[in-house]
Amino acid sequence: YQNDVTLHANGSATGAGLVNIVNGTGTLELSDTVAQVVDLWLTDSQLTLLDVSSTRTVTFAPGAVAQLTLNNPGDVAAGMRIGYIVSRADQHGNAVTFGATTVTLSSSSDGANKKFYDAGSGGSEITAIVVPNGSSSVGFWAYDEKAGDWFISAGAAGVPNASDPITVQP
């Protein structure tokens, strides 16, 4: 069979269009930089009288972790904790929720009592936190007793560090 039909796709998927059918088979490559569910359907644009009633749904998933981001919670008084959220995304900015990512935490402060915690009060002192499977972000708390302008950073293996400027006020 040598006639053509048109493939349609919703969302931001690209590559749909006229399918050139050769010896009964036609292919098109679809791509999408947005993690989303895309509906595919055919139309008989070339008046082939073919039954083109079948539809399919394709799920485009996010890629591997390529970037981390930190929210900007503002400034904090010395001796107080401030909450941060670190998020992970693929190269296109899609939230990554599969697998676990260990994120190392650091501060540019030269204070002797700079610390990170896994809770807003109490909790445990930490140097890293894990973004767990099933989630794209996780919270942690920064603490410092030395006033100044510093940077809080979060990094993971093979991923550029995320950084947030913070002022620790007296």
mmCIF file of C-alpha atoms in Angstrom:
data_model
loop_
_atom_site.group_PDB
_atom_site.id
_atom_site.type_symbol
_atom_site.label_atom_id
_atom_site.label_comp_id
_atom_site.label_asym_id
_atom_site.label_seq_id
_atom_site.Cartn_x
_atom_site.Cartn_y
_atom_site.Cartn_z
ATOM 1 C CA TYR A 1 0.000 0.000 0.000
ATOM 2 C CA GLN A 2 1.459 3.368 -1.038
ATOM 3 C CA ASN A 3 -1.008 6.122 -0.011
ATOM 4 C CA ASP A 4 -0.386 8.716 2.713
ATOM 5 C CA VAL A 5 -2.309 9.909 5.781
ATOM 6 C CA THR A 6 -1.722 12.761 8.233
ATOM 7 C CA LEU A 7 -0.681 12.230 11.841
ATOM 8 C CA HIS A 8 -1.800 14.870 14.357
ATOM 9 C CA ALA A 9 -0.527 15.448 17.897
ATOM 10 C CA ASN A 10 -1.743 17.820 20.575
ATOM 11 C CA GLY A 11 0.321 19.662 23.167
ATOM 12 C CA SER A 12 3.776 20.871 22.233
ATOM 13 C CA ALA A 13 4.924 17.697 20.474
ATOM 14 C CA THR A 14 6.644 18.333 17.158
ATOM 15 C CA GLY A 15 7.125 16.127 14.116
ATOM 16 C CA ALA A 16 3.500 15.351 13.242
ATOM 17 C CA GLY A 17 2.390 15.708 9.634
ATOM 18 C CA LEU A 18 2.039 13.727 6.456
ATOM 19 C CA VAL A 19 2.989 10.067 6.916
ATOM 20 C CA ASN A 20 4.575 8.669 3.769
ATOM 21 C CA ILE A 21 3.357 5.070 3.572
ATOM 22 C CA VAL A 22 5.659 2.752 1.637
ATOM 23 C CA ASN A 23 4.833 -0.962 1.283
ATOM 24 C CA GLY A 24 2.125 -0.541 3.944
ATOM 25 C CA THR A 25 4.333 1.130 6.571
ATOM 26 C CA GLY A 26 4.914 4.765 7.454
ATOM 27 C CA THR A 27 6.869 6.368 10.278
ATOM 28 C CA LEU A 28 7.373 9.808 11.752
ATOM 29 C CA GLU A 29 9.601 10.880 14.618
ATOM 30 C CA LEU A 30 7.851 12.916 17.304
ATOM 31 C CA SER A 31 9.643 14.839 20.000
ATOM 32 C CA ASP A 32 8.627 17.006 22.922
ATOM 33 C CA THR A 33 10.643 19.038 25.424
ATOM 34 C CA VAL A 34 7.670 19.265 27.788
ATOM 35 C CA ALA A 35 6.906 16.312 30.051
ATOM 36 C CA GLN A 36 3.271 15.675 29.173
ATOM 37 C CA VAL A 37 0.695 13.246 27.814
ATOM 38 C CA VAL A 38 0.122 13.698 24.071
ATOM 39 C CA ASP A 39 -2.835 12.370 22.058
ATOM 40 C CA LEU A 40 -2.110 11.102 18.533
ATOM 41 C CA TRP A 41 -4.686 10.630 15.780
ATOM 42 C CA LEU A 42 -4.803 10.207 12.007
ATOM 43 C CA THR A 43 -6.847 11.917 9.303
ATOM 44 C CA ASP A 44 -7.384 10.800 5.742
ATOM 45 C CA SER A 45 -5.979 14.026 4.299
ATOM 46 C CA GLN A 46 -5.127 12.371 0.949
ATOM 47 C CA LEU A 47 -8.613 10.861 0.470
ATOM 48 C CA THR A 48 -7.331 7.269 0.594
ATOM 49 C CA LEU A 49 -10.597 5.924 2.063
ATOM 50 C CA LEU A 50 -8.505 4.203 4.748
ATOM 51 C CA ASP A 51 -9.997 3.662 8.208
ATOM 52 C CA VAL A 52 -7.999 6.174 10.243
ATOM 53 C CA SER A 53 -10.084 5.979 13.421
ATOM 54 C CA SER A 54 -7.377 4.643 15.754
ATOM 55 C CA THR A 55 -5.846 6.946 18.358
ATOM 56 C CA ARG A 56 -2.939 6.563 20.760
ATOM 57 C CA THR A 57 -1.707 8.329 23.839
ATOM 58 C CA VAL A 58 2.033 8.832 24.350
ATOM 59 C CA THR A 59 3.629 9.992 27.587
ATOM 60 C CA PHE A 60 6.744 12.129 27.306
ATOM 61 C CA ALA A 61 8.610 11.820 30.606
ATOM 62 C CA PRO A 62 11.216 14.235 31.975
ATOM 63 C CA GLY A 63 14.861 13.512 31.273
ATOM 64 C CA ALA A 64 17.705 13.001 33.729
ATOM 65 C CA VAL A 65 18.454 15.566 36.431
ATOM 66 C CA ALA A 66 20.377 18.410 34.752
ATOM 67 C CA GLN A 67 19.733 21.341 37.065
ATOM 68 C CA LEU A 68 19.007 22.239 40.662
ATOM 69 C CA THR A 69 17.227 25.375 41.851
ATOM 70 C CA LEU A 70 16.943 26.993 45.248
ATOM 71 C CA ASN A 71 14.059 29.189 46.243
ATOM 72 C CA ASN A 72 14.876 32.620 47.687
ATOM 73 C CA PRO A 73 13.299 32.718 51.160
ATOM 74 C CA GLY A 74 14.715 36.174 51.929
ATOM 75 C CA ASP A 75 17.051 37.210 54.720
ATOM 76 C CA VAL A 76 17.338 35.986 58.296
ATOM 77 C CA ALA A 77 18.454 37.230 61.712
ATOM 78 C CA ALA A 78 21.635 35.706 63.142
ATOM 79 C CA GLY A 79 20.869 32.679 65.306
ATOM 80 C CA MET A 80 17.608 31.837 63.449
ATOM 81 C CA ARG A 81 16.843 29.099 60.924
ATOM 82 C CA ILE A 82 15.516 29.893 57.470
ATOM 83 C CA GLY A 83 13.730 27.355 55.264
ATOM 84 C CA TYR A 84 14.904 26.527 51.774
ATOM 85 C CA ILE A 85 13.495 24.315 49.043
ATOM 86 C CA VAL A 86 15.830 22.644 46.564
ATOM 87 C CA SER A 87 14.221 21.361 43.358
ATOM 88 C CA ARG A 88 15.549 19.228 40.533
ATOM 89 C CA ALA A 89 14.704 19.472 36.839
ATOM 90 C CA ASP A 90 15.810 18.108 33.485
ATOM 91 C CA GLN A 91 17.588 20.146 30.786
ATOM 92 C CA HIS A 92 14.261 21.629 29.656
ATOM 93 C CA GLY A 93 13.072 22.656 33.137
ATOM 94 C CA ASN A 94 10.674 19.737 33.644
ATOM 95 C CA ALA A 95 10.399 18.603 37.258
ATOM 96 C CA VAL A 96 12.176 15.260 37.783
ATOM 97 C CA THR A 97 10.353 12.959 40.206
ATOM 98 C CA PHE A 98 12.024 9.593 39.557
ATOM 99 C CA GLY A 99 15.055 8.242 41.363
ATOM 100 C CA ALA A 100 16.768 9.786 44.362
ATOM 101 C CA THR A 101 19.278 12.654 44.204
ATOM 102 C CA THR A 102 21.700 13.402 47.027
ATOM 103 C CA VAL A 103 22.210 17.156 47.314
ATOM 104 C CA THR A 104 25.254 18.515 49.158
ATOM 105 C CA LEU A 105 24.697 21.766 51.055
ATOM 106 C CA SER A 106 27.229 24.541 51.643
ATOM 107 C CA SER A 107 27.506 28.157 52.741
ATOM 108 C CA SER A 108 30.094 30.789 51.860
ATOM 109 C CA SER A 109 29.923 32.087 55.451
ATOM 110 C CA ASP A 110 33.149 32.016 57.427
ATOM 111 C CA GLY A 111 31.188 31.763 60.680
ATOM 112 C CA ALA A 112 32.103 28.934 63.036
ATOM 113 C CA ASN A 113 28.455 27.970 63.607
ATOM 114 C CA LYS A 114 27.046 27.781 60.075
ATOM 115 C CA LYS A 115 24.847 24.687 59.857
ATOM 116 C CA PHE A 116 22.030 23.017 57.959
ATOM 117 C CA TYR A 117 19.102 21.130 59.472
ATOM 118 C CA ASP A 118 16.419 18.750 58.252
ATOM 119 C CA ALA A 119 13.701 20.513 60.263
ATOM 120 C CA GLY A 120 12.607 24.038 61.178
ATOM 121 C CA SER A 121 13.159 23.296 64.860
ATOM 122 C CA GLY A 122 14.813 20.345 66.524
ATOM 123 C CA GLY A 123 15.714 17.847 63.838
ATOM 124 C CA SER A 124 19.212 16.779 62.910
ATOM 125 C CA GLU A 125 22.213 18.701 61.658
ATOM 126 C CA ILE A 126 22.947 17.700 58.035
ATOM 127 C CA THR A 127 25.506 18.349 55.303
ATOM 128 C CA ALA A 128 23.403 16.812 52.516
ATOM 129 C CA ILE A 129 19.771 15.988 51.871
ATOM 130 C CA VAL A 130 18.104 13.496 49.524
ATOM 131 C CA VAL A 131 15.388 14.462 47.061
ATOM 132 C CA PRO A 132 13.471 11.165 47.244
ATOM 133 C CA ASN A 133 11.946 9.078 44.483
ATOM 134 C CA GLY A 134 8.464 10.402 43.732
ATOM 135 C CA SER A 135 9.310 14.024 44.577
ATOM 136 C CA SER A 136 10.976 16.849 42.660
ATOM 137 C CA SER A 137 11.928 18.919 45.705
ATOM 138 C CA VAL A 138 12.787 18.764 49.379
ATOM 139 C CA GLY A 139 13.139 21.308 52.176
ATOM 140 C CA PHE A 140 16.029 22.070 54.498
ATOM 141 C CA TRP A 141 16.917 24.872 56.915
ATOM 142 C CA ALA A 142 20.041 27.043 57.026
ATOM 143 C CA TYR A 143 21.442 28.494 60.252
ATOM 144 C CA ASP A 144 24.236 30.962 60.940
ATOM 145 C CA GLU A 145 25.253 33.107 63.889
ATOM 146 C CA LYS A 146 27.587 35.386 61.914
ATOM 147 C CA ALA A 147 26.080 38.452 60.275
ATOM 148 C CA GLY A 148 27.039 39.151 56.673
ATOM 149 C CA ASP A 149 26.207 38.595 53.019
ATOM 150 C CA TRP A 150 26.658 34.940 52.092
ATOM 151 C CA PHE A 151 25.653 32.382 49.515
ATOM 152 C CA ILE A 152 23.792 29.148 50.240
ATOM 153 C CA SER A 153 24.593 26.473 47.631
ATOM 154 C CA ALA A 154 23.192 23.074 46.742
ATOM 155 C CA GLY A 155 24.986 20.640 44.443
ATOM 156 C CA ALA A 156 24.754 17.075 43.183
ATOM 157 C CA ALA A 157 27.122 14.851 41.236
ATOM 158 C CA GLY A 158 27.202 15.840 37.574
ATOM 159 C CA VAL A 159 24.803 18.772 38.077
ATOM 160 C CA PRO A 160 25.761 22.469 38.316
ATOM 161 C CA ASN A 161 25.345 24.005 41.771
ATOM 162 C CA ALA A 162 22.336 26.150 42.608
ATOM 163 C CA SER A 163 23.078 29.212 44.714
ATOM 164 C CA ASP A 164 21.055 31.818 46.625
ATOM 165 C CA PRO A 165 22.371 35.072 48.117
ATOM 166 C CA ILE A 166 21.340 35.628 51.720
ATOM 167 C CA THR A 167 21.949 38.381 54.245
ATOM 168 C CA VAL A 168 22.309 37.247 57.845
ATOM 169 C CA GLN A 169 21.355 40.287 59.849
ATOM 170 C CA PRO A 170 22.714 41.038 63.326
#
